CSV table of C-alpha atoms and ligand atoms in Angstrom, one decimal:
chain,number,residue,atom,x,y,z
A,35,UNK,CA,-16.3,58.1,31.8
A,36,UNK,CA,-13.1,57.3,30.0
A,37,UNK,CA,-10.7,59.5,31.7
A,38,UNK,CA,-7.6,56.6,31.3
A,39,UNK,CA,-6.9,54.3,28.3
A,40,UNK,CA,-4.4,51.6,29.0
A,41,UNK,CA,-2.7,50.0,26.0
A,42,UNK,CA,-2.2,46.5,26.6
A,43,UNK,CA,-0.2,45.0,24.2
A,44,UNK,CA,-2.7,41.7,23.1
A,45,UNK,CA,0.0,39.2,23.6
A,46,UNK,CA,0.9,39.9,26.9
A,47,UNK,CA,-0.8,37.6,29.6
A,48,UNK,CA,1.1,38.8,32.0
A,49,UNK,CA,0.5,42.6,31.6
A,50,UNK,CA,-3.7,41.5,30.4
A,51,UNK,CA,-3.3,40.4,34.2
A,52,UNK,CA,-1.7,43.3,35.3
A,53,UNK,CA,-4.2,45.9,33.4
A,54,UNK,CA,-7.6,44.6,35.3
A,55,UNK,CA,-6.2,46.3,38.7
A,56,UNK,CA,-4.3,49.3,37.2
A,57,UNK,CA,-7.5,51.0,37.8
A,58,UNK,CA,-7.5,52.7,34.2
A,59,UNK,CA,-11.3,53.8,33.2
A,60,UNK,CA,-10.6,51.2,29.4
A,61,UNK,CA,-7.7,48.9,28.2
A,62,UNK,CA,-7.3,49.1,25.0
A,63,UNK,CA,-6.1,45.5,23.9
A,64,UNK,CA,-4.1,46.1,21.2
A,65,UNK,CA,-3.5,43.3,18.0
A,66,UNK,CA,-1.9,46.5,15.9
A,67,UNK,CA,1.8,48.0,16.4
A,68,UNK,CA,2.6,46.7,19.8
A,69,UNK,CA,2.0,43.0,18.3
A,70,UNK,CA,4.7,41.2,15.8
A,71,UNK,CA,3.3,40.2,12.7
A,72,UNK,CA,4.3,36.3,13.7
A,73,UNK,CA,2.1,37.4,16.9
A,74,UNK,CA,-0.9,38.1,15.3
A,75,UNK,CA,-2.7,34.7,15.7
A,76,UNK,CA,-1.5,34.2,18.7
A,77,UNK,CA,-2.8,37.9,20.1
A,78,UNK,CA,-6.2,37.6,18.6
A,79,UNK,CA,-6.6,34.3,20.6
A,80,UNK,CA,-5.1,35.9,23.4
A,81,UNK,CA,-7.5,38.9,23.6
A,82,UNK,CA,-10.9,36.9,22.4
A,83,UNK,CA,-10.4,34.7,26.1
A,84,UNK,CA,-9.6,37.9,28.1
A,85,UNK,CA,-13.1,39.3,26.7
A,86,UNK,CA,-14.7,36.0,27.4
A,87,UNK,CA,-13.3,36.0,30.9
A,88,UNK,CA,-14.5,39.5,31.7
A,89,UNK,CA,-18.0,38.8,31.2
A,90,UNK,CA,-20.2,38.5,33.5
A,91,UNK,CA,-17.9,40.2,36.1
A,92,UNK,CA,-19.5,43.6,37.5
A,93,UNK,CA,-16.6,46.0,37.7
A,94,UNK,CA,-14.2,45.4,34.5
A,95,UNK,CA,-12.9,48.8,32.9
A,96,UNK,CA,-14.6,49.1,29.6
A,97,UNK,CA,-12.6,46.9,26.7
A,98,UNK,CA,-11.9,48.5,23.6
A,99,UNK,CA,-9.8,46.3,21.3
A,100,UNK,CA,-7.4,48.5,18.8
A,101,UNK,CA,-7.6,46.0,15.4
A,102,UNK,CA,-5.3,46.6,12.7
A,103,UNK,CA,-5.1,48.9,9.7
A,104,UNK,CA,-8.3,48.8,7.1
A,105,UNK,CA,-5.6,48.6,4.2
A,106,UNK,CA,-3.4,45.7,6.3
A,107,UNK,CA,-5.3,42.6,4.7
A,108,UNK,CA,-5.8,41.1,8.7
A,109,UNK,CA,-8.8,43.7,9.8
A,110,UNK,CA,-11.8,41.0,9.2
A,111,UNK,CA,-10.1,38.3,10.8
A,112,UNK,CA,-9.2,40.4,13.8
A,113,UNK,CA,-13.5,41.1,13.8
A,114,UNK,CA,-13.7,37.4,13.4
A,115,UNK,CA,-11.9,36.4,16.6
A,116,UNK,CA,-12.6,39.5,18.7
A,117,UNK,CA,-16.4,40.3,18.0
A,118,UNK,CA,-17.7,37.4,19.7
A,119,UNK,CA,-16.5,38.9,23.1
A,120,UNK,CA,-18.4,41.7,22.8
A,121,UNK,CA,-15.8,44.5,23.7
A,122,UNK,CA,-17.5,48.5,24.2
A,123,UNK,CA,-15.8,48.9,21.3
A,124,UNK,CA,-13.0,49.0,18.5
A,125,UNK,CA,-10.0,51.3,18.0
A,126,UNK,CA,-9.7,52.1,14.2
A,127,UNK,CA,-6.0,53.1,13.8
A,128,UNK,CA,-5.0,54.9,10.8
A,129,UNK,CA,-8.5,56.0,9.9
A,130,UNK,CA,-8.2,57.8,6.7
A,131,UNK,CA,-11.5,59.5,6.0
A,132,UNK,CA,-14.7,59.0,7.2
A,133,UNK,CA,-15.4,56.4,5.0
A,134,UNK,CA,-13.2,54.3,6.9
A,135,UNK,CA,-15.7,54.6,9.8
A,136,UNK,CA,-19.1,53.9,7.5
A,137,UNK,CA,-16.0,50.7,6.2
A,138,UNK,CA,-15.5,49.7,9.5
A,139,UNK,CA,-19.3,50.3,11.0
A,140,UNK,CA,-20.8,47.8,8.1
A,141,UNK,CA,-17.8,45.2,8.7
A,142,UNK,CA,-19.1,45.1,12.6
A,143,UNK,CA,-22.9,44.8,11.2
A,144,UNK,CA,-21.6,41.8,10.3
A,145,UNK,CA,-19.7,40.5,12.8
A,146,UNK,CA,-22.3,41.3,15.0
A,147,UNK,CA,-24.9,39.4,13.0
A,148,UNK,CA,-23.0,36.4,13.0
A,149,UNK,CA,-22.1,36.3,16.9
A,150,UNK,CA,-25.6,37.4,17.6
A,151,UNK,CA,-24.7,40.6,18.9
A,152,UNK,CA,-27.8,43.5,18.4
A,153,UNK,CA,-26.6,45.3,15.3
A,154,UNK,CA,-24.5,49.3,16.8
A,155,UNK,CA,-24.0,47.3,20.1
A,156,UNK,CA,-20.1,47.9,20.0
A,157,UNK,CA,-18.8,51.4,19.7
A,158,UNK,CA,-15.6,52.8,17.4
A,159,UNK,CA,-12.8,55.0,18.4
A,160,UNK,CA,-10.4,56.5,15.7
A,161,UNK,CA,-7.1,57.4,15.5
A,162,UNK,CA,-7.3,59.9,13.1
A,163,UNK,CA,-4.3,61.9,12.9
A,164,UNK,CA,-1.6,59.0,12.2
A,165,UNK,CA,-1.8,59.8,8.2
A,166,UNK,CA,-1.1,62.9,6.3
A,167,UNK,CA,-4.9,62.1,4.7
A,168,UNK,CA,-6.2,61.9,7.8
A,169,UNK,CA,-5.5,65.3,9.0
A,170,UNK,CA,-6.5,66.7,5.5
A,171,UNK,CA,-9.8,64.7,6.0
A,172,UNK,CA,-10.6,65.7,9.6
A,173,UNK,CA,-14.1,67.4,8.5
A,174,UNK,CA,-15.1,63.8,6.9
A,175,UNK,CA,-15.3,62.0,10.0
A,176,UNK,CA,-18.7,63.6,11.2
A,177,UNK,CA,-22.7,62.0,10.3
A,178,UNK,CA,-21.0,58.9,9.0
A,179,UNK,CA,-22.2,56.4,12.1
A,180,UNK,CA,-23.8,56.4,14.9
A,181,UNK,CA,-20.9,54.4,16.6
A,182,UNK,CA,-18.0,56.8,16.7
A,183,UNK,CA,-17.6,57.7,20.3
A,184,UNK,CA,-13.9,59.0,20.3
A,185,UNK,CA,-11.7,60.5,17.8
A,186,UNK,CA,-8.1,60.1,19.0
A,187,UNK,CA,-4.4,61.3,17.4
A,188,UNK,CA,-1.4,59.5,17.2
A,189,UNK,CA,2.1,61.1,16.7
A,190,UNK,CA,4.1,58.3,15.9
A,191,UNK,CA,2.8,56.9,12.9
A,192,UNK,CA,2.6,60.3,11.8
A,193,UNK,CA,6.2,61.2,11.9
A,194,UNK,CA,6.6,57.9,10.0
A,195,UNK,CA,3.9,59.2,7.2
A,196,UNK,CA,5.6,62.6,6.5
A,197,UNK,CA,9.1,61.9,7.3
A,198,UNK,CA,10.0,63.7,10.6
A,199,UNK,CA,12.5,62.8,12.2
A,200,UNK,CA,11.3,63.5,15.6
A,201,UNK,CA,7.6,64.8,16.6
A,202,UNK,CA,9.4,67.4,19.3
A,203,UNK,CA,12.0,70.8,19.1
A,204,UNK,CA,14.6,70.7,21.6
A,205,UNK,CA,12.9,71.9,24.5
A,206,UNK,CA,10.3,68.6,24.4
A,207,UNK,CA,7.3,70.7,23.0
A,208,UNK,CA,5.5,69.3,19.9
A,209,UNK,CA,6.8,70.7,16.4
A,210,UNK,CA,3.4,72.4,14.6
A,211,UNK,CA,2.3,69.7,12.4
A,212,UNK,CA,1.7,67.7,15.8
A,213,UNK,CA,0.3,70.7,17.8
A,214,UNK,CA,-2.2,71.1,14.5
A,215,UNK,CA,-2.8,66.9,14.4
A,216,UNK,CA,-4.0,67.6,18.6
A,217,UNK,CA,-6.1,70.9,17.6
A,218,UNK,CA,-7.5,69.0,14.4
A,219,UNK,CA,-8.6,66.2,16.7
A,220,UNK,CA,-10.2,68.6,19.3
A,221,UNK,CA,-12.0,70.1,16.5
A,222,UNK,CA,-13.4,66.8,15.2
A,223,UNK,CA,-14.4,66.0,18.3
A,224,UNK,CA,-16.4,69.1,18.5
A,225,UNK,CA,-17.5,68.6,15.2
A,226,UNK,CA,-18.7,64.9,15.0
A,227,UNK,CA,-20.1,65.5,19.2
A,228,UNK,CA,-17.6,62.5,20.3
A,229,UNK,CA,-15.3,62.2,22.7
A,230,UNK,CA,-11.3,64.2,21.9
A,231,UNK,CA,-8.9,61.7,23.7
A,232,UNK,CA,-5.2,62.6,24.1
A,233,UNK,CA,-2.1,61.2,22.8
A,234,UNK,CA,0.3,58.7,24.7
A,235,UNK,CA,3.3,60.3,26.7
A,236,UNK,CA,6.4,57.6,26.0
A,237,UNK,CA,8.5,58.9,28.6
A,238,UNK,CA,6.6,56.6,31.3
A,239,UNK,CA,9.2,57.6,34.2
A,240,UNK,CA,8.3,60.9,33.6
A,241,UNK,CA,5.0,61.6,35.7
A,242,UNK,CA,6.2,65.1,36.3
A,243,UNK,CA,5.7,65.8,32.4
A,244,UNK,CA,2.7,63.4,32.1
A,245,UNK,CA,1.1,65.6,34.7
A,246,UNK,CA,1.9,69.2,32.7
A,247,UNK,CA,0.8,67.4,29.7
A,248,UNK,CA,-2.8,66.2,31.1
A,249,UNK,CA,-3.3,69.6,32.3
A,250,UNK,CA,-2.8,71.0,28.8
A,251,UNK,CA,-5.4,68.7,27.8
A,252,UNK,CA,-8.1,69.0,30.1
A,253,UNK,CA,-7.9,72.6,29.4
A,254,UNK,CA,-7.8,72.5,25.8
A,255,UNK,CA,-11.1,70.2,25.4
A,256,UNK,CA,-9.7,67.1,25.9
A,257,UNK,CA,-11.9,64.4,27.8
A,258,UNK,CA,-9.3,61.6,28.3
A,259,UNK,CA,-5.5,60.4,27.7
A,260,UNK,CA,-4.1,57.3,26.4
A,261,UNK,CA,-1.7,55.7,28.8
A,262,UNK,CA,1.3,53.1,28.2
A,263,UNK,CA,2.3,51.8,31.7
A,264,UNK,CA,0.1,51.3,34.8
A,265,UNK,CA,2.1,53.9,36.6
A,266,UNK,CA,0.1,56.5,34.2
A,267,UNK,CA,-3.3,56.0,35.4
A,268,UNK,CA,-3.5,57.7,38.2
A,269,UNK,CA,-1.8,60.9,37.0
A,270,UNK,CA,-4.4,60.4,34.5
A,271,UNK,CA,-7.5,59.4,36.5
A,272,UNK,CA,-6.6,62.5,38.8
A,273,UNK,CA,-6.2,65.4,36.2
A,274,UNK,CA,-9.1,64.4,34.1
A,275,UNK,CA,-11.4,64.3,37.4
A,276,UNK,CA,-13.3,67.9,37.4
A,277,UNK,CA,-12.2,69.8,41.1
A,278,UNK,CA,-14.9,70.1,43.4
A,279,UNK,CA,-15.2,73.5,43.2
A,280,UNK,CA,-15.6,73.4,39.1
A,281,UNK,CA,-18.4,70.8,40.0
A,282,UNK,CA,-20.3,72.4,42.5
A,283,UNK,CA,-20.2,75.7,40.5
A,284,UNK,CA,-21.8,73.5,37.1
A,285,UNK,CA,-24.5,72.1,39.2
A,286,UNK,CA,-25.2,75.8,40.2
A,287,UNK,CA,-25.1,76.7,36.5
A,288,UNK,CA,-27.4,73.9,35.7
A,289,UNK,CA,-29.8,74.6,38.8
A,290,UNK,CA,-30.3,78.3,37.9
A,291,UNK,CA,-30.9,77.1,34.0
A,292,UNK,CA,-33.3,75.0,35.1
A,293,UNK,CA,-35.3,76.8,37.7
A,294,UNK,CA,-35.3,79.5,34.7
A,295,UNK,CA,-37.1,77.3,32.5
A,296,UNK,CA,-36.6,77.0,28.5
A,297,UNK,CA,-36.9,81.2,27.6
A,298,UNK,CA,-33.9,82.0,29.6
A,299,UNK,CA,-31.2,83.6,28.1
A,300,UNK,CA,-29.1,85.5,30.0
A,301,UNK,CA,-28.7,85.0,33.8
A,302,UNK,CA,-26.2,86.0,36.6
A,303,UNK,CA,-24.1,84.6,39.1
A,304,UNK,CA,-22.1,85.7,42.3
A,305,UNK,CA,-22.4,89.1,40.2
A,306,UNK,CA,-21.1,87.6,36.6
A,307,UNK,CA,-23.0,87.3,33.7
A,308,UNK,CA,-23.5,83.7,32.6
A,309,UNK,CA,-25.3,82.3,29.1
A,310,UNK,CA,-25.7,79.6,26.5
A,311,UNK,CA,-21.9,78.9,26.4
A,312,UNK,CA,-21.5,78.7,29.9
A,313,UNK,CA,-24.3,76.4,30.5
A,314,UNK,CA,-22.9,74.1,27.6
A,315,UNK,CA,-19.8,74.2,29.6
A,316,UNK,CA,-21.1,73.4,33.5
A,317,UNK,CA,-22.8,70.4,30.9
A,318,UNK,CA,-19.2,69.3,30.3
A,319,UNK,CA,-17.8,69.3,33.7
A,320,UNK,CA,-20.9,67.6,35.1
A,321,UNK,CA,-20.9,64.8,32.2
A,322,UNK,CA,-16.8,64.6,33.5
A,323,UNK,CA,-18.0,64.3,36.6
A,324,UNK,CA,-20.0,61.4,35.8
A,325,UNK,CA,-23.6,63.3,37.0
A,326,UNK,CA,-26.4,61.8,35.1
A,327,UNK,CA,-28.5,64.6,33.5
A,328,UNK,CA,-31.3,65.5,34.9
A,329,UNK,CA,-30.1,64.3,38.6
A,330,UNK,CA,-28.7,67.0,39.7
A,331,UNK,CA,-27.7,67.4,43.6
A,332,UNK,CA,-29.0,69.0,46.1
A,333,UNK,CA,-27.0,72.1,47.2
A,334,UNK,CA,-29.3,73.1,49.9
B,117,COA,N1,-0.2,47.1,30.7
B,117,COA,C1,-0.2,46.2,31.7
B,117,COA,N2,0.9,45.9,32.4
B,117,COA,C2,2.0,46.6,32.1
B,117,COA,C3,2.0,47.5,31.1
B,117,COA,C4,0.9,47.8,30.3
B,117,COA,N3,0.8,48.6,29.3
B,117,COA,N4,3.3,48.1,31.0
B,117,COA,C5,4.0,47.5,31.9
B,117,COA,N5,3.3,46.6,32.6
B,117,COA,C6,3.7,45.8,33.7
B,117,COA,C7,4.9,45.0,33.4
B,117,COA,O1,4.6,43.8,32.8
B,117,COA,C8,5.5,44.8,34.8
B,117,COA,O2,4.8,43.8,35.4
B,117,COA,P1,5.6,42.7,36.3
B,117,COA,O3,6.2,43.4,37.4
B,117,COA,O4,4.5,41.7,36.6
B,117,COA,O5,6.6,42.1,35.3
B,117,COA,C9,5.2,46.1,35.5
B,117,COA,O6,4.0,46.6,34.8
B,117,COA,C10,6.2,47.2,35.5
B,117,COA,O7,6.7,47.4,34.2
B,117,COA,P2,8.1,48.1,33.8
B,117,COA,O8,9.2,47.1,34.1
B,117,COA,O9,8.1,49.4,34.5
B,117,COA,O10,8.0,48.3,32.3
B,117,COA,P3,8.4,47.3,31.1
B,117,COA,O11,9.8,47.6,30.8
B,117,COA,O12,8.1,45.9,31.5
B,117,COA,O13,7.5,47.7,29.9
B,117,COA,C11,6.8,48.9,28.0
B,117,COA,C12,7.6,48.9,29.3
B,117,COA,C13,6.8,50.2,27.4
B,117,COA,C14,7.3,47.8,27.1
B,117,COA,C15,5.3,48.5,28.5
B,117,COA,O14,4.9,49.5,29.4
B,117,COA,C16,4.3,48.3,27.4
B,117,COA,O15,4.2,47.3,26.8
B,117,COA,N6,3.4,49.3,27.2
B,117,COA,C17,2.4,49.3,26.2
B,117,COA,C18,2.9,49.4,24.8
B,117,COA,C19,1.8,49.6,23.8
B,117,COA,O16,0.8,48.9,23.9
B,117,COA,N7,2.1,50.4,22.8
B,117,COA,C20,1.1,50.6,21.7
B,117,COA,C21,0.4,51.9,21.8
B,117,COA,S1,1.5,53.3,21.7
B,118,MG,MG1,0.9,53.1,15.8
């Protein structure tokens, strides 16, 4: 389950330290914006020791390492320092197209080869609304690996790509190009069957808005939120966990599926119709829920 993401800028020891107890479900060490360019060196070999150092320990939130632009010249060496460690997976920011995934997938092949990794051991994310071509690409990103596991959107790199002077209206909601970059992302998520993983909220003092904002998500299809500061992961962790209630009702869902066997179509419950849609749904909450399939509880 990756409910919370923590960005950890790669060149921070002191806040690599603090991310292992933030209890955030992945860091995402980050060698891209939140690193100088005189930094990079130094980051790489900074993050490639904090992999190496979470080996072997049993409860580590899962490590995705954000690398740095296909187009920015430094993406290979990034793989070169970084793939050795074996992080769960890679962070792809300003993915164009979904070329840039089948780009990216064949680099790792590589990688992998040479650290003696098994070839698709290490997953990619992408960030795939920070370019204008992105967005216009967002059907592309589907059937081109196996590896995608996330498609995520950025606003600030896109306000930088079109020219915007600010991503919000006066009142602090999104202006439509970003509410269309968070829909276009949901869609793809849908589309490619990944994960749809939320946007940063900058104002990290503000857990009031964080909190309205995660709601938002979960209820628009997201399945996690990418968080700045430690203070964020809980907020995070707590929206993005599925209520009791909403799980005991999927596991009912599921049971009366099952116990109908494969030919059943349409079924009732508590005097409501229920069907294919909301069987795929109770499937949602009780993957959120972290319920394996298959295993469901007993409800007695
Ligand atoms: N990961 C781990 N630790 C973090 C952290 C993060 N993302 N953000 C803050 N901390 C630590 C700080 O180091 C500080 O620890 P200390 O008490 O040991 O010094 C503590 O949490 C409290 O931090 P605070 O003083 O409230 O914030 P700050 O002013 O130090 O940092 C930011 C504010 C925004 C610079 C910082 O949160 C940050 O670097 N965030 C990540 C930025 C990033 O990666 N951006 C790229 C993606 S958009
Ligand atoms: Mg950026």
């Amino acid at each position: 389950m990756m409910r919370s993401l923590l960005f950890v800028p790669g060149d921070s020891e002191r806040k690599l330290l603090k991310a292992g107890s933030s209890g955030a479900d992945a860091l995402i060490l980050d060698l891209e914006d939140s690193v100088a360019q005189s930094r990079k060196a130094d980051a790489r070999q900074t993050v490639a020791g904090y992999l190496d150092s979470a080996k072997g320990q049993s409860k580590t939130p899962r490590l995705v390492v954000r690398i740095n632009a296909l187009d920015t010249g430094l993406t290979d060496d990034d793989l070169g320092a970084i793939v050795r460690g074996a992080p769960a997976a890679i962070l792809l920011p300003k993915a164009s197209c979904g070329a840039d995934i089948q780009d990216l997938s064949a680099r790792l092949s590589v990688h992998e080869a040479d650290a003696g990794l098994p070839e698709g051991q290490i997953a990619i994310h992408a960030l795939m609304t920070e370019t204008a071509a992105g967005m216009l690409a967002a059907a592309s990103f589907a059937s081109k690996s196996a590896r995608l596991e996330a498609v995520a959107w950025g606003a600030e790199d896109l306000a930088a790509d079109i020219g915007a002077a600010s991503n919000r209206d006066e009142t602090g909601r999104y202006t439509d190009v970003f509410r269309l970059a968070r829909s276009l992302t949901i869609l793809a998520a849908a589309h490619c069957a990944v994960e749809a993983i939320d946007t940063v909220f900058t104002d990290f003092r503000d857990s009031e808005g964080l909190e309205r904002e995660c709601h938002a998500a979960v209820r628009d299809g997201f399945s996690g939120k990418m968080a700045i500061h430690p203070d964020q992961v809980a907020v995070i962790n707590t929206a993005f966990t599925p209520a009791p209630e909403d799980v005991e009702r999927a596991v009912r869902i599921l049971a009366l599926f099952a116990a109908a066997g494969p030919g059943a179509g349409v079924l009732s419950l508590d005097g409501k119709m229920i069907d294919k849609p909301h069987l795929r749904q109770a499937e949602r909450v009780a993957r959120r829920a972290g319920l394996e399939p298959g295993s469901l509880p007993d409800l007695g």
